[in-house]
Amino acid sequence: ADIASGALLEHIRFLSSDDLKGRANGTPGLDSAGDYVAAQFKAVGLQPGGPGGDWFQPFELVAGLKVGSVNTLSISGKGRKASFVVGTSYYPLSAPSNEDVSKPSADLRGLPVVFAGYGLVVPGIYDDYARIDVNGKAVLILSHEPQEHDPNSRLNGTRPMQQTTVAAKAAAARVRGAKALIVVLDPTHRVDDAPYGLFGADPDAEDHGIPLLRIRRAEAQPLVEAWRLDETAREIDADLMPRSRDLPDARVDYVEHLAKNKHTVRNVVGVLPGSDAARAREAIVIGAHYDHVGFGGRLSQSPDKTGEIHNGADDNASGTASIIEIARAAAADRSRFPRTLIFVAFAGEERGLLGSAHYVSQPRVPIENTVAMLNLDMVGRANGAVDVSGLEASPSMEADLEAAVKASGSTLKVRREGPGAGRSDDYSFIARRIPAINFFTGFHDDYHRPGDDWQKIDVPGTTRVARLALELAASLANRETKPEFVSK
């Protein structure tokens, strides 16, 4: 049986319809999408692969925040005081994992303050913490990095560094005993475009272990001037020498009432038992995530469009539709698959590959009997080419891919590229030493934006990618030996 283009498009249209409101984790829209995938798996002839004979494999994740009525922040020093309003002039980038919003998640009063430059630690090159004690104090830092626009900078020229991410800066402060990290815009950026209002519209945050607060430049300006922070920044920029210092009379008062929202979400699991009794004990997983980013929030690439539905037709209704139709074609011709095929639509991918991580911890077939994983993530904009990544971990699968290209009659250009390690659910299997291949047709201007709609899907191209994945699954299902896993 072949892959049906019309059916593919119908799945994509349903999954990326406004009715599902962007399929965010923990929302009714994602539940509706999961019910739809389960119904399709049943209709094509799969068996339920979840616990207790169900189609669903539930697990818990954290998405979004409850914001209590009392959240206050003020900073004083040099006879001046700046007060900030949550969701207007400051927002938390970190929230602890407590669940009771009526209890303070942080209560820090009269906390002394240290200015630590850019909060940056680059071993052997630059360290804002080298000569300052931040233990038990609030740390005030500038955003970005010094010499950001200098191509000759020892800090990786003009290219961004991992050490300048807020996560890295928070970790650097936390391990040195800081009680809180406060970030204000550095003077080389004229416009403070941090999304303060976004927190009010869609409150969300990671857990970085300490309060991590972004404060608006306008409200902080009296203190920035009193402490000559801009002048200090320019001096650091000139010679790349840290100038961290205590701010002797400075104090922070911060009270926070935030709580994480926990949700139960579901992987959808369907099984096509292998046609050969002996080899059916071994399985190939064919997966795609079916969650997306809802109304955007902090996961949007267009923060100003938060509140608009991010439909995720390519990301990843395209992959989800593809595995449904691959399942239909395989079930109609089961003799081609001596090994078992397990089809999984993953939830939680957009929150950190959580669904696939849960599956590999509780697999339908023991992980040691899982011979390979095929992942389809964003396969809806082929335009004549598809990126196939993961072959370096299992070189003998090159022959399987070549056989699949030939069998599918594909005119697609197959590129040995991908979105990067850890970007999609194949990574959860690679981490367990399972050879995993990712199909991907590339990033585009609608990625994580409201414009990722079904009308822009390259239907013939998506069909060709699904057909190629189907034929690769058939080749793997018939191999005499399991594909190897070679560590890099």
Coordinates of C-alpha atoms in Angstrom, one line a residue:
A1 CA 0.0 0.0 0.0
D2 CA 1.2 3.5 -0.8
I3 CA 1.1 6.7 1.2
A4 CA -2.2 8.6 0.5
S5 CA -1.6 12.4 -0.1
G6 CA -5.2 13.3 0.5
A7 CA -5.4 11.5 3.8
L8 CA -2.1 13.1 4.9
L9 CA -3.5 16.6 4.2
E10 CA -6.7 15.9 6.0
H11 CA -4.8 14.9 9.2
I12 CA -2.7 18.0 9.0
R13 CA -5.7 20.2 8.5
F14 CA -7.4 18.7 11.5
L15 CA -4.4 18.8 13.8
S16 CA -3.5 22.4 12.9
S17 CA -7.0 23.8 12.9
D18 CA -7.9 26.7 15.1
D19 CA -10.2 24.4 17.1
L20 CA -7.1 22.8 18.7
K21 CA -5.6 26.2 19.6
G22 CA -2.1 25.2 18.9
R23 CA -2.0 21.9 20.8
A24 CA -0.1 23.2 23.9
N25 CA 0.9 20.7 26.6
G26 CA -1.8 20.5 29.3
T27 CA -4.6 22.0 27.2
P28 CA -7.8 20.5 25.8
G29 CA -6.5 21.0 22.3
L30 CA -3.7 18.5 22.9
D31 CA -6.1 16.1 24.4
S32 CA -8.3 16.3 21.3
A33 CA -5.3 15.8 19.1
G34 CA -4.3 12.7 21.1
D35 CA -7.8 11.3 20.8
Y36 CA -7.7 11.8 17.1
V37 CA -4.4 10.1 16.7
A38 CA -5.6 7.1 18.8
A39 CA -8.7 6.8 16.6
Q40 CA -6.6 6.8 13.5
F41 CA -4.2 4.2 14.9
K42 CA -7.3 2.0 15.6
A43 CA -8.8 2.6 12.2
V44 CA -5.7 1.6 10.3
G45 CA -5.5 -1.7 12.3
L46 CA -2.8 -1.2 15.0
Q47 CA -3.1 -2.6 18.5
P48 CA -3.1 -0.3 21.5
G49 CA 0.4 -0.1 23.0
G50 CA -0.1 1.8 26.2
P51 CA -0.3 0.3 29.7
G52 CA -3.4 -1.8 30.5
G53 CA -4.4 -2.2 26.9
D54 CA -4.9 1.5 26.4
W55 CA -3.8 3.7 23.5
F56 CA -2.3 6.2 25.9
Q57 CA 0.9 6.3 27.9
P58 CA 0.3 9.1 30.5
F59 CA 3.0 11.1 32.2
E60 CA 3.2 14.4 34.2
L61 CA 4.9 17.6 33.1
V62 CA 5.1 21.2 34.3
A63 CA 3.8 23.9 32.0
G64 CA 3.0 27.5 32.9
L65 CA 2.7 29.2 36.3
K66 CA 0.1 30.3 38.8
V67 CA 0.8 33.9 39.8
G68 CA -0.3 34.8 43.4
S69 CA -1.7 38.2 44.4
V70 CA 1.5 39.4 46.2
N71 CA 4.6 39.8 44.0
T72 CA 6.8 42.8 44.9
L73 CA 10.3 44.0 44.0
S74 CA 12.2 47.1 45.1
I75 CA 15.9 48.0 45.0
S76 CA 17.4 50.9 47.0
G77 CA 20.8 52.6 47.2
K78 CA 22.5 55.9 47.2
G79 CA 19.4 57.5 48.7
R80 CA 17.2 56.3 45.8
K81 CA 14.6 53.6 45.5
A82 CA 13.2 51.8 42.4
S83 CA 10.0 49.8 42.6
F84 CA 8.9 47.3 39.9
V85 CA 5.6 45.7 38.9
V86 CA 5.5 42.1 37.8
G87 CA 4.5 41.7 34.1
T88 CA 5.0 45.4 33.6
S89 CA 8.5 46.4 34.7
Y90 CA 10.0 43.1 35.8
Y91 CA 9.4 39.4 35.2
P92 CA 10.8 36.2 36.7
L93 CA 12.8 34.0 34.4
S94 CA 13.0 31.3 37.1
A95 CA 10.3 29.8 39.2
P96 CA 10.7 27.1 41.9
S97 CA 8.8 23.8 41.8
N98 CA 6.4 24.5 44.6
E99 CA 2.7 24.0 43.9
D100 CA 0.9 26.1 46.5
V101 CA 0.6 29.7 45.3
S102 CA -0.6 30.9 48.7
K103 CA 2.8 30.4 50.2
P104 CA 5.7 32.6 49.2
S105 CA 8.1 30.9 46.8
A106 CA 10.7 33.5 47.7
D107 CA 10.8 36.1 50.6
L108 CA 14.1 38.1 50.5
R109 CA 14.2 41.3 52.4
G110 CA 17.1 43.6 53.0
L111 CA 19.4 41.5 50.9
P112 CA 22.8 43.2 50.2
V113 CA 23.7 43.7 46.5
V114 CA 26.8 43.0 44.5
F115 CA 27.4 44.3 41.0
A116 CA 29.0 41.5 39.0
G117 CA 29.5 43.1 35.5
Y118 CA 27.9 40.8 32.9
G119 CA 27.7 37.8 35.2
L120 CA 30.0 36.0 32.9
V121 CA 32.5 33.2 33.4
V122 CA 34.6 32.1 30.5
P123 CA 37.5 30.0 31.9
G124 CA 40.9 31.3 31.1
I125 CA 39.6 34.5 29.4
Y126 CA 37.1 36.4 31.6
D127 CA 35.5 36.0 35.0
D128 CA 33.2 38.5 36.6
Y129 CA 33.3 36.5 39.9
A130 CA 37.0 36.2 40.3
R131 CA 37.5 38.9 42.9
I132 CA 34.0 39.2 44.5
D133 CA 32.1 37.4 47.2
V134 CA 28.4 36.9 46.3
N135 CA 27.5 34.4 48.9
G136 CA 24.1 35.2 50.5
K137 CA 23.7 38.3 48.4
A138 CA 21.6 39.5 45.4
V139 CA 23.7 39.8 42.3
L140 CA 23.0 42.7 39.8
I141 CA 24.3 42.1 36.3
L142 CA 24.1 43.5 32.7
S143 CA 22.5 41.6 29.9
H144 CA 24.4 40.3 26.9
E145 CA 28.3 40.4 27.0
P146 CA 31.2 42.8 26.7
Q147 CA 32.7 43.5 23.2
E148 CA 29.6 41.9 21.7
H149 CA 30.0 43.9 18.5
D150 CA 33.8 43.4 18.2
P151 CA 34.7 40.7 15.6
N152 CA 38.2 40.5 17.2
S153 CA 36.9 40.0 20.8
R154 CA 38.4 37.1 22.7
L155 CA 34.9 36.2 23.7
N156 CA 34.2 34.3 20.4
G157 CA 34.2 37.5 18.3
T158 CA 30.6 38.5 17.5
R159 CA 29.3 35.0 17.7
P160 CA 27.1 34.1 20.7
M161 CA 28.5 32.0 23.5
Q162 CA 26.8 29.4 25.7
Q163 CA 28.1 31.3 28.7
T164 CA 26.0 34.4 27.9
T165 CA 22.7 32.6 28.1
V166 CA 20.6 33.4 31.1
A167 CA 20.7 29.8 32.2
A168 CA 24.5 29.8 32.3
K169 CA 24.6 33.2 34.1
A170 CA 22.1 31.9 36.6
A171 CA 24.1 28.8 37.2
A172 CA 27.3 30.8 37.7
A173 CA 25.6 33.0 40.4
R174 CA 23.9 30.1 42.1
V175 CA 27.0 27.9 42.5
R176 CA 28.7 30.8 44.2
G177 CA 26.0 31.1 46.8
A178 CA 24.0 34.0 45.4
K179 CA 20.4 34.3 46.7
A180 CA 19.0 36.1 43.6
L181 CA 20.2 37.3 40.1
I182 CA 18.8 40.5 38.7
V183 CA 19.5 41.4 35.1
V184 CA 19.2 44.9 33.5
L185 CA 19.8 46.0 29.9
D186 CA 23.4 46.8 29.1
P187 CA 24.2 50.2 27.5
T188 CA 25.2 49.0 24.1
H189 CA 21.5 48.1 23.4
R190 CA 19.3 51.2 23.0
V191 CA 15.9 49.6 23.3
D192 CA 14.8 47.4 26.2
D193 CA 12.7 45.0 24.2
A194 CA 12.5 42.2 26.9
P195 CA 8.9 40.8 26.8
Y196 CA 7.7 42.1 30.2
G197 CA 4.0 42.0 29.1
L198 CA 4.4 38.5 27.9
F199 CA 4.7 37.2 31.4
G200 CA 1.4 38.7 32.3
A201 CA -0.3 37.2 29.2
D202 CA 1.3 33.7 29.5
P203 CA 3.2 33.3 32.7
D204 CA 5.9 30.7 32.4
A205 CA 9.5 30.1 33.6
E206 CA 12.2 27.5 33.9
D207 CA 13.6 26.5 37.3
H208 CA 17.2 27.9 37.6
G209 CA 17.5 27.2 41.4
I210 CA 17.4 30.9 42.5
P211 CA 15.1 33.8 41.6
L212 CA 16.2 35.3 38.3
L213 CA 14.6 38.6 37.5
R214 CA 14.7 40.8 34.4
I215 CA 14.1 44.4 35.3
R216 CA 13.1 47.2 33.0
R217 CA 15.8 49.8 32.2
A218 CA 13.5 52.8 32.6
E219 CA 12.5 52.1 36.2
A220 CA 16.1 51.1 37.1
Q221 CA 17.7 54.2 35.5
P222 CA 18.1 56.3 38.7
L223 CA 20.1 53.5 40.3
V224 CA 22.1 52.7 37.1
E225 CA 23.2 56.4 37.1
A226 CA 23.9 56.5 40.8
W227 CA 26.1 53.4 40.6
R228 CA 27.7 54.5 37.3
L229 CA 26.9 51.1 35.8
D230 CA 27.0 52.4 32.2
E231 CA 30.4 53.9 32.6
T232 CA 31.7 50.7 34.2
A233 CA 30.2 48.7 31.2
R234 CA 32.1 50.9 28.8
E235 CA 35.3 50.4 30.7
I236 CA 34.9 46.6 30.6
D237 CA 34.1 46.8 26.9
A238 CA 37.3 48.7 26.3
D239 CA 39.8 46.4 27.9
L240 CA 37.9 43.2 28.8
M241 CA 38.8 43.5 32.5
P242 CA 36.1 42.6 35.1
R243 CA 35.1 45.5 37.4
S244 CA 32.7 43.7 39.9
R245 CA 32.2 45.4 43.2
D246 CA 30.0 45.6 46.3
L247 CA 27.3 48.2 46.3
P248 CA 27.6 48.9 50.1
D249 CA 24.3 50.7 50.8
A250 CA 22.3 48.7 48.2
R251 CA 19.4 46.5 49.3
V252 CA 16.8 44.3 47.5
D253 CA 13.4 43.4 48.8
Y254 CA 11.7 40.7 46.9
V255 CA 8.5 38.7 47.7
E256 CA 7.3 36.2 45.2
H257 CA 4.2 34.0 45.0
L258 CA 4.5 31.7 42.1
A259 CA 3.6 28.0 41.6
K260 CA 4.1 25.5 38.8
N261 CA 1.2 24.1 37.0
K262 CA 1.4 20.3 36.7
H263 CA -0.5 18.6 33.9
T264 CA -0.9 15.0 32.8
V265 CA -0.3 14.6 29.1
R266 CA -0.2 11.4 27.0
N267 CA 1.9 9.7 24.4
V268 CA -0.2 7.8 21.9
V269 CA 1.2 4.3 21.2
G270 CA 0.1 1.8 18.5
V271 CA 1.6 -1.5 17.7
L272 CA 1.9 -3.5 14.5
P273 CA 3.1 -7.0 15.6
G274 CA 5.9 -8.4 13.4
S275 CA 4.9 -11.0 10.8
D276 CA 7.7 -13.4 11.8
A277 CA 7.2 -14.9 15.3
A278 CA 10.9 -15.1 16.2
R279 CA 11.8 -11.6 15.0
A280 CA 8.6 -9.9 16.2
R281 CA 10.3 -9.7 19.7
E282 CA 12.4 -7.0 18.2
A283 CA 10.9 -3.6 17.4
I284 CA 11.4 -0.4 15.3
V285 CA 9.9 2.7 16.8
I286 CA 8.4 5.2 14.4
G287 CA 7.7 8.5 16.1
A288 CA 6.6 12.1 15.8
H289 CA 5.7 14.7 18.4
Y290 CA 2.1 16.0 18.2
D291 CA 2.3 18.9 20.7
H292 CA 3.0 22.5 19.8
V293 CA 3.2 25.9 21.5
G294 CA -0.4 26.9 21.8
F295 CA -0.7 30.7 21.9
G296 CA 3.1 31.1 21.7
G297 CA 4.2 32.5 25.1
R298 CA 7.9 32.3 25.7
L299 CA 8.2 29.5 23.1
S300 CA 7.2 31.8 20.3
Q301 CA 9.7 33.2 17.8
S302 CA 7.4 36.2 17.6
P303 CA 6.8 37.3 21.2
D304 CA 4.7 40.2 20.0
K305 CA 2.3 37.7 18.5
T306 CA 1.6 35.9 21.8
G307 CA -2.1 35.4 22.1
E308 CA -2.5 34.4 18.5
I309 CA -2.9 30.7 17.8
H310 CA 0.4 29.0 16.7
N311 CA -1.1 26.2 14.7
G312 CA 2.0 24.1 14.0
A313 CA 1.0 22.6 10.7
D314 CA 4.6 21.8 9.8
D315 CA 5.7 21.6 13.5
N316 CA 4.6 18.9 13.8
A317 CA 1.2 18.1 12.4
S318 CA 3.2 17.1 9.3
G319 CA 5.2 14.4 11.1
T320 CA 2.1 13.2 13.1
A321 CA 0.1 12.8 9.9
S322 CA 3.0 11.0 8.3
I323 CA 3.3 8.3 11.0
I324 CA -0.5 7.7 10.8
E325 CA -0.3 7.1 7.0
I326 CA 2.9 5.0 7.4
A327 CA 1.0 2.9 9.9
R328 CA -1.9 2.5 7.4
A329 CA 0.4 1.4 4.6
A330 CA 2.4 -1.0 6.8
A331 CA -0.7 -2.6 8.3
A332 CA -2.1 -3.2 4.9
D333 CA 1.1 -5.1 3.9
R334 CA 2.2 -6.6 7.2
S335 CA 4.2 -9.4 5.6
R336 CA 6.8 -6.9 4.7
F337 CA 7.6 -6.3 8.4
P338 CA 9.0 -9.4 10.2
R339 CA 10.0 -7.1 13.1
T340 CA 7.3 -5.3 15.2
L341 CA 6.6 -1.6 14.4
I342 CA 5.7 0.7 17.3
F343 CA 4.1 4.0 16.4
V344 CA 4.4 6.7 19.0
A345 CA 3.0 10.2 18.9
F346 CA 4.9 12.0 21.6
A347 CA 3.6 14.8 23.9
G348 CA 6.0 17.1 25.7
E349 CA 8.5 17.6 23.0
E350 CA 8.2 21.3 23.1
R351 CA 8.9 21.3 26.8
G352 CA 12.2 19.4 26.5
L353 CA 11.7 16.0 24.7
L354 CA 9.7 14.8 27.7
G355 CA 7.4 12.4 25.9
S356 CA 10.2 10.5 24.2
A357 CA 12.2 10.5 27.5
H358 CA 9.2 9.0 29.2
Y359 CA 8.8 6.3 26.5
V360 CA 12.4 5.1 26.6
S361 CA 12.1 4.8 30.4
Q362 CA 8.9 2.7 30.0
P363 CA 9.1 1.2 26.5
R364 CA 6.5 -1.0 24.9
V365 CA 9.2 -3.5 23.9
P366 CA 12.4 -3.7 26.0
I367 CA 14.9 -1.1 25.0
E368 CA 17.5 -3.7 24.3
N369 CA 15.1 -5.2 21.8
T370 CA 14.5 -1.9 20.1
V371 CA 16.7 -2.0 17.0
A372 CA 16.1 1.5 15.6
M373 CA 14.0 4.6 15.8
L374 CA 12.7 6.7 13.0
N375 CA 11.6 10.3 13.9
L376 CA 9.6 12.7 11.7
D377 CA 9.7 16.3 12.9
M378 CA 8.8 19.1 10.5
V379 CA 8.6 17.3 7.2
G380 CA 6.0 19.6 5.6
R381 CA 8.2 22.0 3.6
A382 CA 10.3 19.7 1.5
N383 CA 10.6 21.7 -1.7
G384 CA 12.5 18.9 -3.3
A385 CA 14.8 17.9 -0.4
V386 CA 14.9 16.3 3.0
D387 CA 17.5 16.3 5.8
V388 CA 18.3 12.8 7.2
S389 CA 20.5 12.8 10.3
G390 CA 21.8 10.1 12.6
L391 CA 23.5 7.8 10.2
E392 CA 27.0 8.6 11.6
A393 CA 25.9 6.5 14.7
S394 CA 25.1 3.5 12.6
P395 CA 27.0 3.5 9.3
S396 CA 25.6 0.2 8.1
M397 CA 22.2 1.9 7.8
E398 CA 23.5 3.8 4.8
A399 CA 22.7 0.7 2.7
D400 CA 19.2 0.6 4.2
L401 CA 18.7 4.3 3.3
E402 CA 19.9 3.7 -0.2
A403 CA 17.5 0.8 -0.6
A404 CA 14.7 2.9 0.7
V405 CA 15.4 5.7 -1.7
K406 CA 15.4 3.2 -4.6
A407 CA 12.2 1.4 -3.4
S408 CA 10.3 4.6 -2.8
G409 CA 11.2 6.0 -6.2
S410 CA 11.9 9.2 -4.4
T411 CA 13.0 12.3 -6.4
L412 CA 13.9 14.1 -3.1
K413 CA 17.4 15.2 -2.7
V414 CA 18.6 13.5 0.5
R415 CA 20.9 15.7 2.6
R416 CA 23.0 14.4 5.5
E417 CA 22.0 17.2 7.7
G418 CA 19.6 18.0 10.5
P419 CA 18.4 20.5 13.1
G420 CA 21.2 19.6 15.5
A421 CA 21.7 17.1 18.3
G422 CA 19.1 17.2 21.0
R423 CA 16.6 19.2 19.0
S424 CA 14.0 16.4 18.6
D425 CA 12.8 13.1 20.0
D426 CA 15.4 11.0 18.2
Y427 CA 17.8 12.3 20.9
S428 CA 16.1 10.4 23.7
F429 CA 16.8 7.1 21.8
I430 CA 20.4 8.0 20.9
A431 CA 21.0 8.7 24.6
R432 CA 20.0 5.1 25.2
R433 CA 22.3 3.9 22.4
I434 CA 19.5 3.1 20.0
P435 CA 20.3 4.1 16.3
A436 CA 17.9 6.9 15.5
I437 CA 17.2 8.6 12.2
N438 CA 15.6 12.0 12.0
F439 CA 13.7 13.3 8.9
F440 CA 13.4 17.1 8.7
T441 CA 12.7 19.5 5.8
G442 CA 14.2 22.6 7.4
F443 CA 13.5 25.6 9.4
H444 CA 11.6 28.5 7.9
D445 CA 10.2 31.9 8.7
D446 CA 7.0 30.4 10.2
Y447 CA 8.8 28.3 12.7
H448 CA 7.1 28.8 16.1
R449 CA 5.1 31.6 14.7
P450 CA 1.3 32.0 13.9
G451 CA 2.0 31.6 10.2
D452 CA 2.7 27.8 10.3
D453 CA -0.6 26.9 8.7
W454 CA -1.7 23.9 6.6
Q455 CA -2.1 26.0 3.4
K456 CA 1.7 26.2 3.3
I457 CA 2.3 22.5 3.4
D458 CA 4.1 20.9 0.4
V459 CA 1.8 17.9 0.2
P460 CA 3.6 16.0 -2.5
G461 CA 6.9 16.5 -0.7
T462 CA 5.5 15.4 2.6
T463 CA 4.1 12.3 0.9
R464 CA 7.6 11.5 -0.5
V465 CA 9.2 11.9 2.9
A466 CA 6.6 9.6 4.5
R467 CA 7.1 7.0 1.7
L468 CA 10.9 7.2 2.2
A469 CA 10.5 6.6 6.0
L470 CA 8.1 3.7 5.3
E471 CA 10.6 2.0 3.0
L472 CA 13.5 2.6 5.5
A473 CA 11.3 0.9 8.1
A474 CA 10.8 -2.1 5.8
S475 CA 14.5 -2.4 5.1
L476 CA 15.3 -2.3 8.8
A477 CA 12.5 -4.8 9.6
N478 CA 14.1 -7.3 7.2
R479 CA 17.8 -6.9 8.2
E480 CA 19.6 -10.1 9.3
T481 CA 21.4 -8.2 12.0
K482 CA 20.5 -5.3 14.2
P483 CA 22.1 -2.0 13.2
E484 CA 25.1 -1.2 15.3
F485 CA 25.5 1.9 17.5
V486 CA 28.8 3.7 17.2
S487 CA 29.6 6.4 19.8
K488 CA 31.1 9.6 18.5

